[in-house]
Coordinates of C-alpha atoms (C1' of nucleotides) in Angstrom, one line a residue:
Chain A
X1 CA -108.0 -164.6 -42.7
X2 CA -111.1 -163.4 -40.8
X3 CA -110.1 -162.8 -37.2
X4 CA -113.3 -164.4 -35.9
X5 CA -112.4 -167.7 -37.4
X6 CA -109.0 -167.4 -36.0
X7 CA -110.5 -166.9 -32.5
X8 CA -113.0 -169.6 -32.8
X9 CA -110.6 -172.2 -34.1
X10 CA -107.5 -171.8 -32.0
X11 CA -108.3 -169.8 -28.8
X12 CA -107.8 -172.0 -25.7
X13 CA -106.2 -174.8 -27.5
X14 CA -102.8 -176.3 -26.7
X15 CA -100.0 -176.3 -29.3
X16 CA -98.8 -179.9 -29.7
X17 CA -96.4 -179.8 -32.7
X18 CA -94.8 -177.4 -35.2
X19 CA -94.1 -178.7 -38.7
X20 CA -93.0 -177.3 -42.1
X21 CA -94.3 -178.1 -45.6
X22 CA -92.9 -176.1 -48.5
X23 CA -92.4 -172.6 -47.2
X24 CA -95.3 -172.9 -44.8
X25 CA -95.1 -173.3 -41.0
X26 CA -97.8 -175.5 -39.5
X27 CA -98.6 -175.0 -35.8
X28 CA -100.7 -177.9 -34.7
X29 CA -103.3 -177.7 -31.9
X30 CA -104.4 -180.6 -29.7
X31 CA -107.9 -180.6 -31.1
X32 CA -106.6 -181.1 -34.7
X33 CA -106.8 -177.5 -35.9
X34 CA -103.8 -176.0 -37.6
X35 CA -102.5 -172.5 -37.7
X36 CA -100.6 -171.9 -40.9
X37 CA -98.1 -169.1 -41.5
X38 CA -96.2 -168.1 -44.6
X39 CA -93.5 -165.5 -43.9
X40 CA -93.4 -164.2 -47.5
X41 CA -90.4 -162.0 -48.0
X42 CA -90.2 -160.0 -44.8
X43 CA -92.4 -161.9 -42.3
X44 CA -91.1 -162.7 -38.9
X45 CA -92.5 -164.6 -35.9
X46 CA -91.2 -163.7 -32.5
X47 CA -91.9 -164.3 -28.8
X48 CA -92.3 -161.2 -26.7
X49 CA -93.3 -160.3 -23.1
X50 CA -96.9 -159.0 -23.1
X51 CA -95.6 -155.6 -22.1
X52 CA -93.2 -155.3 -25.0
X53 CA -94.1 -152.3 -27.2
X54 CA -95.9 -153.1 -30.4
X55 CA -93.7 -152.7 -33.4
X56 CA -94.8 -151.2 -36.7
X57 CA -96.2 -153.8 -39.1
X58 CA -97.2 -156.2 -36.3
X59 CA -100.2 -157.9 -37.8
X60 CA -101.1 -160.6 -35.2
X61 CA -100.4 -161.1 -31.5
X62 CA -101.3 -164.4 -29.8
X63 CA -101.2 -164.4 -26.0
X64 CA -99.9 -167.7 -24.7
X65 CA -100.5 -169.2 -21.2
X66 CA -96.9 -168.3 -20.1
X67 CA -97.8 -164.6 -20.5
X68 CA -95.6 -164.4 -23.6
X69 CA -97.0 -163.3 -27.0
X70 CA -96.3 -164.9 -30.3
X71 CA -96.2 -161.9 -32.7
X72 CA -96.3 -161.9 -36.5
X73 CA -94.6 -158.9 -38.1
X74 CA -94.5 -158.4 -41.8
X75 CA -93.4 -155.1 -43.4
X76 CA -94.3 -156.0 -47.0
X77 CA -97.4 -158.1 -46.3
X78 CA -96.4 -160.9 -48.7
X79 CA -96.9 -163.3 -45.8
X80 CA -100.1 -165.0 -44.9
X81 CA -102.0 -166.4 -41.9
X82 CA -104.5 -169.2 -42.3
X83 CA -106.4 -171.5 -40.0
X84 CA -107.6 -175.0 -40.8
X85 CA -110.4 -175.5 -38.3
X86 CA -110.4 -178.9 -36.5
X87 CA -113.5 -180.2 -38.3
X88 CA -111.9 -179.7 -41.8
X89 CA -108.2 -179.7 -41.0
X90 CA -107.5 -183.2 -42.4
X91 CA -109.1 -182.4 -45.8
X92 CA -107.6 -179.0 -46.0
X93 CA -104.2 -180.3 -45.2
X94 CA -104.5 -183.0 -47.9
X95 CA -105.6 -180.4 -50.5
X96 CA -102.7 -178.1 -49.4
X97 CA -100.2 -181.0 -49.6
X98 CA -101.4 -182.1 -53.1
X99 CA -101.0 -178.5 -54.4
X100 CA -97.3 -178.4 -53.3
X101 CA -94.4 -180.1 -55.0
X102 CA -91.5 -182.4 -54.0
X103 CA -89.6 -181.6 -50.8
X104 CA -85.9 -181.2 -51.6
X105 CA -84.9 -183.0 -48.5
X106 CA -87.5 -185.7 -49.0
X107 CA -87.3 -189.2 -50.5
X108 CA -88.9 -188.1 -53.8
X109 CA -86.2 -185.7 -54.8
X110 CA -84.6 -188.0 -57.2
X111 CA -83.4 -187.8 -60.8
X112 CA -86.1 -190.3 -61.8
X113 CA -88.9 -188.2 -60.3
X114 CA -87.7 -185.0 -61.8
X115 CA -87.2 -186.6 -65.2
X116 CA -90.8 -187.8 -65.1
X117 CA -92.1 -184.4 -64.0
X118 CA -90.2 -182.7 -66.8
X119 CA -91.1 -185.1 -69.6
X120 CA -94.1 -183.2 -70.9
X121 CA -92.9 -179.8 -70.1
X122 CA -90.8 -177.3 -72.0
X123 CA -90.4 -174.5 -69.4
X124 CA -86.9 -173.2 -68.6
X125 CA -85.2 -175.2 -65.8
X126 CA -85.0 -172.2 -63.5
X127 CA -88.8 -171.6 -63.8
X128 CA -89.2 -175.4 -63.1
X129 CA -87.1 -175.3 -59.9
X130 CA -89.0 -172.3 -58.6
X131 CA -92.4 -173.6 -59.3
X132 CA -93.7 -174.6 -55.9
X133 CA -96.3 -176.9 -57.4
X134 CA -93.5 -179.0 -58.8
X135 CA -90.7 -178.5 -56.2
X136 CA -91.2 -176.9 -52.9
X137 CA -89.0 -174.4 -51.2
X138 CA -86.5 -173.2 -53.9
X139 CA -86.7 -169.5 -54.3
X140 CA -84.9 -167.2 -56.6
X141 CA -81.6 -166.9 -54.8
X142 CA -81.1 -170.7 -54.5
X143 CA -82.4 -171.5 -58.0
X144 CA -79.7 -169.1 -59.4
X145 CA -77.0 -170.6 -57.3
X146 CA -78.0 -174.2 -57.9
X147 CA -77.9 -173.8 -61.7
X148 CA -74.5 -172.1 -61.6
X149 CA -73.1 -174.9 -59.4
X150 CA -74.5 -177.5 -61.8
X151 CA -73.1 -175.6 -64.9
X152 CA -76.6 -175.5 -66.5
X153 CA -78.0 -172.5 -68.2
X154 CA -81.2 -171.2 -66.6
X155 CA -83.0 -171.1 -70.0
X156 CA -82.5 -174.8 -70.6
X157 CA -85.8 -176.5 -71.4
X158 CA -86.5 -179.1 -68.8
X159 CA -87.5 -181.9 -71.3
X160 CA -84.1 -181.7 -72.8
X161 CA -82.2 -182.5 -69.5
X162 CA -80.7 -185.9 -69.1
X163 CA -81.2 -187.9 -65.9
X164 CA -77.5 -187.3 -65.3
X165 CA -78.0 -183.6 -65.4
X166 CA -81.0 -183.9 -63.1
X167 CA -78.8 -185.7 -60.6
X168 CA -76.2 -183.0 -60.8
X169 CA -78.9 -180.4 -60.1
X170 CA -80.1 -182.4 -57.1
X171 CA -76.6 -182.8 -55.7
X172 CA -75.8 -179.1 -56.1
X173 CA -79.2 -178.0 -54.8
X174 CA -78.9 -180.1 -51.6
X175 CA -75.3 -178.9 -51.0
X176 CA -76.3 -175.3 -51.4
X177 CA -79.5 -175.5 -49.3
X178 CA -77.5 -177.3 -46.6
X179 CA -74.7 -174.7 -46.6
X180 CA -77.3 -171.9 -46.6
X181 CA -79.2 -173.3 -43.7
X182 CA -75.9 -173.8 -41.8
X183 CA -75.1 -170.1 -42.5
X184 CA -78.5 -169.0 -41.2
X185 CA -80.0 -168.2 -44.7
X186 CA -79.2 -165.2 -47.0
X187 CA -79.9 -161.7 -45.7
X188 CA -80.2 -159.7 -48.9
X189 CA -82.2 -156.8 -47.6
X190 CA -84.1 -157.4 -44.4
X191 CA -84.4 -161.1 -43.8
X192 CA -83.8 -162.4 -40.3
X193 CA -83.7 -166.0 -39.2
X194 CA -85.8 -167.6 -36.4
X195 CA -83.2 -166.4 -33.9
X196 CA -83.8 -162.8 -34.9
X197 CA -80.3 -162.7 -36.4
X198 CA -79.4 -162.1 -40.0
X199 CA -78.0 -165.0 -42.2
X200 CA -74.6 -165.0 -43.7
X201 CA -74.9 -167.3 -46.8
X202 CA -75.0 -164.2 -49.1
X203 CA -71.2 -164.0 -48.4
X204 CA -70.9 -167.3 -50.3
X205 CA -73.2 -166.5 -53.2
X206 CA -71.4 -167.1 -56.6
X207 CA -73.7 -165.3 -59.0
X208 CA -76.9 -163.9 -57.3
X209 CA -76.7 -160.2 -57.3
X210 CA -73.3 -160.2 -59.0
X211 CA -74.2 -158.5 -62.4
X212 CA -71.0 -157.6 -64.3
X213 CA -68.8 -159.1 -61.5
X214 CA -66.3 -161.8 -62.5
X215 CA -67.5 -165.4 -62.6
X216 CA -65.8 -167.3 -59.8
X217 CA -65.3 -170.2 -62.3
X218 CA -63.8 -168.4 -65.3
X219 CA -63.6 -164.7 -64.6
X220 CA -66.1 -163.7 -67.4
X221 CA -68.7 -161.1 -66.5
X222 CA -71.9 -162.5 -64.8
X223 CA -75.0 -161.8 -66.9
X224 CA -78.3 -160.6 -65.5
X225 CA -81.6 -161.2 -67.3
X226 CA -85.3 -161.4 -66.4
X227 CA -86.7 -164.9 -66.7
X228 CA -90.3 -165.5 -65.6
X229 CA -90.3 -162.0 -64.1
X230 CA -87.4 -162.7 -61.8
X231 CA -83.8 -161.5 -61.7
X232 CA -81.7 -164.3 -63.2
X233 CA -77.9 -164.4 -62.9
X234 CA -75.6 -166.7 -64.7
X235 CA -72.3 -167.2 -66.5
X236 CA -72.8 -167.7 -70.2
X237 CA -69.4 -169.3 -70.4
X238 CA -69.8 -171.9 -67.6
X239 CA -73.5 -172.6 -67.9
X240 CA -74.5 -174.3 -71.2
X241 CA -78.0 -175.0 -72.6
Chain B
dC1 C1' -103.4 -178.7 -69.1
dG2 C1' -99.0 -176.0 -70.0
dG3 C1' -96.8 -171.7 -70.0
dC4 C1' -96.5 -167.0 -69.4
dG5 C1' -97.4 -162.3 -67.6
dC6 C1' -98.8 -159.7 -63.9
dA7 C1' -100.5 -158.0 -59.4
dC8 C1' -99.8 -157.8 -54.7
dC9 C1' -96.7 -154.5 -51.1
dT10 C1' -93.4 -151.3 -49.1
dG11 C1' -88.8 -149.4 -48.2
dA12 C1' -84.3 -148.7 -50.1
dG13 C1' -81.9 -146.8 -53.6
dT14 C1' -81.2 -143.7 -57.6
dG15 C1' -81.5 -139.6 -60.5
dC16 C1' -82.9 -135.1 -61.4
Chain C
dT1 C1' -84.5 -131.1 -49.8
dG2 C1' -88.0 -133.4 -52.2
dC3 C1' -90.2 -135.8 -55.6
dA4 C1' -90.8 -139.6 -59.1
dC5 C1' -89.4 -143.7 -60.4
dT6 C1' -87.4 -148.6 -60.2
dC7 C1' -86.5 -152.7 -58.0
dA8 C1' -86.8 -156.9 -54.9
dG9 C1' -89.5 -161.6 -54.4
dG10 C1' -93.4 -166.0 -53.2
dT11 C1' -97.6 -167.0 -54.7
dG12 C1' -101.9 -167.1 -57.1
dC13 C1' -104.8 -165.8 -60.7
dG14 C1' -106.2 -165.0 -65.4
dC15 C1' -105.5 -165.4 -70.2
dC16 C1' -104.0 -167.7 -74.5

DNA sequence: CGGCGCACCTGAGTGC
DNA sequence: TGCACTCAGGTGCGCC
């Protein structure tokens, strides 16, 4: 994101709303422009007094009219900052929206929708759940946990799943996301929530990160494999294809 | 178009 | 003590 465009587009404008779509944070300005953040793995947004010392890996500081600074800090630089200037914001947001999948907490997250999306696909269900063009917001930890809770093997091809199985995936996914949000998220390495505090859902994880530990369902050893380039944990006894 | 592999990045952890 | 290496993950790109 060129700093010049950032300046020209948002400097002097009033923030009127903050929304979320997929894993992106949308900060809306009164003139219609939108500042878009993705926190990646390690990104953090925080409010600081102007005089607060700059931290390592601070990438952007925005001075607000209350003399506080909104600061974006990201150790691993997997995050992103984008601006949709006012004169193109509506079109850019439409393009952005159409490139993102179903919101788990939205009205389209139904067994019928997922069955339709899966009909002509043969990818493993875990890859499907994590594909943000199909479903937004489910990362590796919650994909692993959802499939364990639903007793479905991560390698199961999506076109072989019944509507009943999709409903089970939906129910488990919503339960897990709700519990995880209530616990403040999962702090595996260095994640911090919006409050600046760590999350505690990792204490309730059943399989993620538990290679060779006993399955909470049957006591068998948890397997770890790589699927789609990502660590995949499951119980081969409790989760069937 | 679908599916897959990989690059991006840095700090923590491990082994010698 | 220090070095080399591996691993973690969301997203987008490029290839078949």
